[in-house]
C-alpha cells in the first residue's frame, strides 16, 4: 500500500475535483458514523453530510490547494490531512481562503472520511 503522504495527496486531488464538479458523488467517501463540521454546522452520517454539501448557497466552485500536510494518526492506519487553499464561488472574482482537516480511516483496502472540518479564513 502507498505511504500516507501519497494517499493524502491522491485523496485531496480526488476530493476537490469531485466537489467542484459533482458534490453528490462525494457520498462514497463518507460512512454513517462520519462527521462534518462546516463552519459552525455539524452533521453526522452520509445523508446529512451530502445534504449539507449539495445545499450550500452557490452553484459553481473552484478549489485551489495551497498547502497539504499529512500525518499517520493512529496505529490502525488512519491519516490526518490538513489543507489550506483558496476558492472561487459562482462569478466572484475575489477568492476566499479556507482550511480543511480530514481524518481518513482505512476500510477494506481503501479509506473513508471519518472527520471533516471546514473553515473559511476571514481577514
mmCIF file of C-alpha atoms in Angstrom:
data_model
loop_
_atom_site.group_PDB
_atom_site.id
_atom_site.type_symbol
_atom_site.label_atom_id
_atom_site.label_comp_id
_atom_site.label_asym_id
_atom_site.label_seq_id
_atom_site.Cartn_x
_atom_site.Cartn_y
_atom_site.Cartn_z
ATOM 1 C CA UNK A 1 0.000 0.000 0.000
ATOM 2 C CA UNK A 2 1.158 3.539 -0.709
ATOM 3 C CA UNK A 3 2.634 5.684 2.039
ATOM 4 C CA UNK A 4 0.424 8.087 3.990
ATOM 5 C CA UNK A 5 1.650 11.219 2.150
ATOM 6 C CA UNK A 6 0.853 9.722 -1.262
ATOM 7 C CA UNK A 7 -2.570 8.556 -0.093
ATOM 8 C CA UNK A 8 -3.305 12.034 1.309
ATOM 9 C CA UNK A 9 -2.251 13.719 -1.941
ATOM 10 C CA UNK A 10 -4.386 11.388 -4.058
ATOM 11 C CA UNK A 11 -7.344 11.799 -1.718
ATOM 12 C CA UNK A 12 -7.173 15.615 -1.755
ATOM 13 C CA UNK A 13 -6.939 15.752 -5.554
ATOM 14 C CA UNK A 14 -9.929 13.408 -5.908
ATOM 15 C CA UNK A 15 -11.990 15.130 -3.193
ATOM 16 C CA UNK A 16 -11.727 18.673 -4.558
ATOM 17 C CA UNK A 17 -12.115 17.625 -8.194
ATOM 18 C CA UNK A 18 -15.285 15.747 -7.255
ATOM 19 C CA UNK A 19 -16.518 18.592 -5.005
ATOM 20 C CA UNK A 20 -16.041 21.137 -7.781
ATOM 21 C CA UNK A 21 -17.774 19.025 -10.428
ATOM 22 C CA UNK A 22 -20.446 16.968 -8.676
ATOM 23 C CA UNK A 23 -20.733 17.247 -4.884
ATOM 24 C CA UNK A 24 -23.298 14.459 -4.554
ATOM 25 C CA UNK A 25 -20.639 11.990 -5.756
ATOM 26 C CA UNK A 26 -18.706 12.564 -2.519
ATOM 27 C CA UNK A 27 -21.151 10.231 -0.728
ATOM 28 C CA UNK A 28 -18.909 7.214 -1.330
ATOM 29 C CA UNK A 29 -16.160 8.847 0.765
ATOM 30 C CA UNK A 30 -18.280 9.007 3.957
ATOM 31 C CA UNK A 31 -19.932 6.455 6.254
ATOM 32 C CA UNK A 32 -22.960 6.662 8.549
ATOM 33 C CA UNK A 33 -20.692 7.435 11.533
ATOM 34 C CA UNK A 34 -18.688 10.112 9.648
ATOM 35 C CA UNK A 35 -18.995 13.709 10.829
ATOM 36 C CA UNK A 36 -18.703 17.047 9.012
ATOM 37 C CA UNK A 37 -18.372 20.435 10.658
ATOM 38 C CA UNK A 38 -18.843 23.132 8.007
ATOM 39 C CA UNK A 39 -18.177 26.499 9.616
ATOM 40 C CA UNK A 40 -20.364 26.135 12.738
ATOM 41 C CA UNK A 41 -22.817 23.498 11.478
ATOM 42 C CA UNK A 42 -22.069 19.895 12.451
ATOM 43 C CA UNK A 43 -23.787 16.969 10.728
ATOM 44 C CA UNK A 44 -23.296 13.227 11.012
ATOM 45 C CA UNK A 45 -23.908 10.450 8.506
ATOM 46 C CA UNK A 46 -23.740 10.215 4.741
ATOM 47 C CA UNK A 47 -27.233 11.602 4.132
ATOM 48 C CA UNK A 48 -26.770 14.659 6.340
ATOM 49 C CA UNK A 49 -23.287 15.402 5.017
ATOM 50 C CA UNK A 50 -24.289 15.203 1.366
ATOM 51 C CA UNK A 51 -27.430 17.259 2.038
ATOM 52 C CA UNK A 52 -25.251 19.952 3.642
ATOM 53 C CA UNK A 53 -22.700 19.948 0.803
ATOM 54 C CA UNK A 54 -25.265 19.971 -2.009
ATOM 55 C CA UNK A 55 -27.364 22.769 -0.492
ATOM 56 C CA UNK A 56 -24.522 25.251 0.004
ATOM 57 C CA UNK A 57 -25.537 28.658 -1.445
ATOM 58 C CA UNK A 58 -23.556 28.547 -4.685
ATOM 59 C CA UNK A 59 -23.785 26.650 -7.943
ATOM 60 C CA UNK A 60 -20.184 26.815 -9.162
ATOM 61 C CA UNK A 61 -16.990 26.444 -7.123
ATOM 62 C CA UNK A 62 -13.282 26.017 -7.788
ATOM 63 C CA UNK A 63 -10.817 24.984 -5.067
ATOM 64 C CA UNK A 64 -7.108 25.754 -5.297
ATOM 65 C CA UNK A 65 -4.989 23.838 -2.799
ATOM 66 C CA UNK A 66 -2.077 25.890 -1.437
ATOM 67 C CA UNK A 67 -0.683 23.507 1.203
ATOM 68 C CA UNK A 68 -1.260 19.912 2.188
ATOM 69 C CA UNK A 69 0.179 18.282 5.295
ATOM 70 C CA UNK A 70 -0.405 14.694 6.378
ATOM 71 C CA UNK A 71 0.495 12.519 9.344
ATOM 72 C CA UNK A 72 -0.268 8.970 10.393
ATOM 73 C CA UNK A 73 -2.992 9.400 13.008
ATOM 74 C CA UNK A 74 -3.356 6.074 14.777
ATOM 75 C CA UNK A 75 -1.989 2.556 14.937
ATOM 76 C CA UNK A 76 -4.703 1.157 12.685
ATOM 77 C CA UNK A 77 -3.528 3.160 9.668
ATOM 78 C CA UNK A 78 -5.518 6.387 9.905
ATOM 79 C CA UNK A 79 -4.269 9.563 8.234
ATOM 80 C CA UNK A 80 -4.741 13.146 9.400
ATOM 81 C CA UNK A 81 -4.801 15.615 6.486
ATOM 82 C CA UNK A 82 -4.622 19.423 6.777
ATOM 83 C CA UNK A 83 -5.336 21.521 3.678
ATOM 84 C CA UNK A 84 -5.179 25.270 3.169
ATOM 85 C CA UNK A 85 -6.229 26.950 -0.017
ATOM 86 C CA UNK A 86 -8.402 29.425 -1.857
ATOM 87 C CA UNK A 87 -11.776 29.016 -3.509
ATOM 88 C CA UNK A 88 -13.845 30.923 -6.020
ATOM 89 C CA UNK A 89 -17.634 30.668 -5.989
ATOM 90 C CA UNK A 90 -20.012 31.411 -8.840
ATOM 91 C CA UNK A 91 -18.868 34.510 -10.762
ATOM 92 C CA UNK A 92 -16.937 36.038 -7.861
ATOM 93 C CA UNK A 93 -13.554 37.449 -8.908
ATOM 94 C CA UNK A 94 -12.027 37.555 -5.442
ATOM 95 C CA UNK A 95 -11.049 34.267 -3.863
ATOM 96 C CA UNK A 96 -11.735 33.257 -0.252
ATOM 97 C CA UNK A 97 -9.151 31.437 1.854
ATOM 98 C CA UNK A 98 -10.058 28.240 3.673
ATOM 99 C CA UNK A 99 -8.644 25.458 5.773
ATOM 100 C CA UNK A 100 -9.935 21.916 5.949
ATOM 101 C CA UNK A 101 -8.964 18.910 8.058
ATOM 102 C CA UNK A 102 -9.760 15.299 7.190
ATOM 103 C CA UNK A 103 -9.358 12.234 9.381
ATOM 104 C CA UNK A 104 -9.124 9.290 6.980
ATOM 105 C CA UNK A 105 -9.583 5.753 8.279
ATOM 106 C CA UNK A 106 -8.835 2.512 6.437
ATOM 107 C CA UNK A 107 -11.747 0.432 5.179
ATOM 108 C CA UNK A 108 -11.334 -2.754 3.146
ATOM 109 C CA UNK A 109 -8.206 -1.683 1.274
ATOM 110 C CA UNK A 110 -9.314 1.925 0.832
ATOM 111 C CA UNK A 111 -10.039 4.926 3.063
ATOM 112 C CA UNK A 112 -13.109 6.847 4.151
ATOM 113 C CA UNK A 113 -13.577 10.261 5.762
ATOM 114 C CA UNK A 114 -14.318 9.809 9.458
ATOM 115 C CA UNK A 115 -13.961 13.509 10.353
ATOM 116 C CA UNK A 116 -14.142 16.565 8.079
ATOM 117 C CA UNK A 117 -13.797 20.123 9.426
ATOM 118 C CA UNK A 118 -14.038 23.100 7.057
ATOM 119 C CA UNK A 119 -13.493 26.773 7.927
ATOM 120 C CA UNK A 120 -13.261 29.931 5.838
ATOM 121 C CA UNK A 121 -10.444 32.222 6.909
ATOM 122 C CA UNK A 122 -11.585 35.815 7.223
ATOM 123 C CA UNK A 123 -9.345 38.851 7.434
#
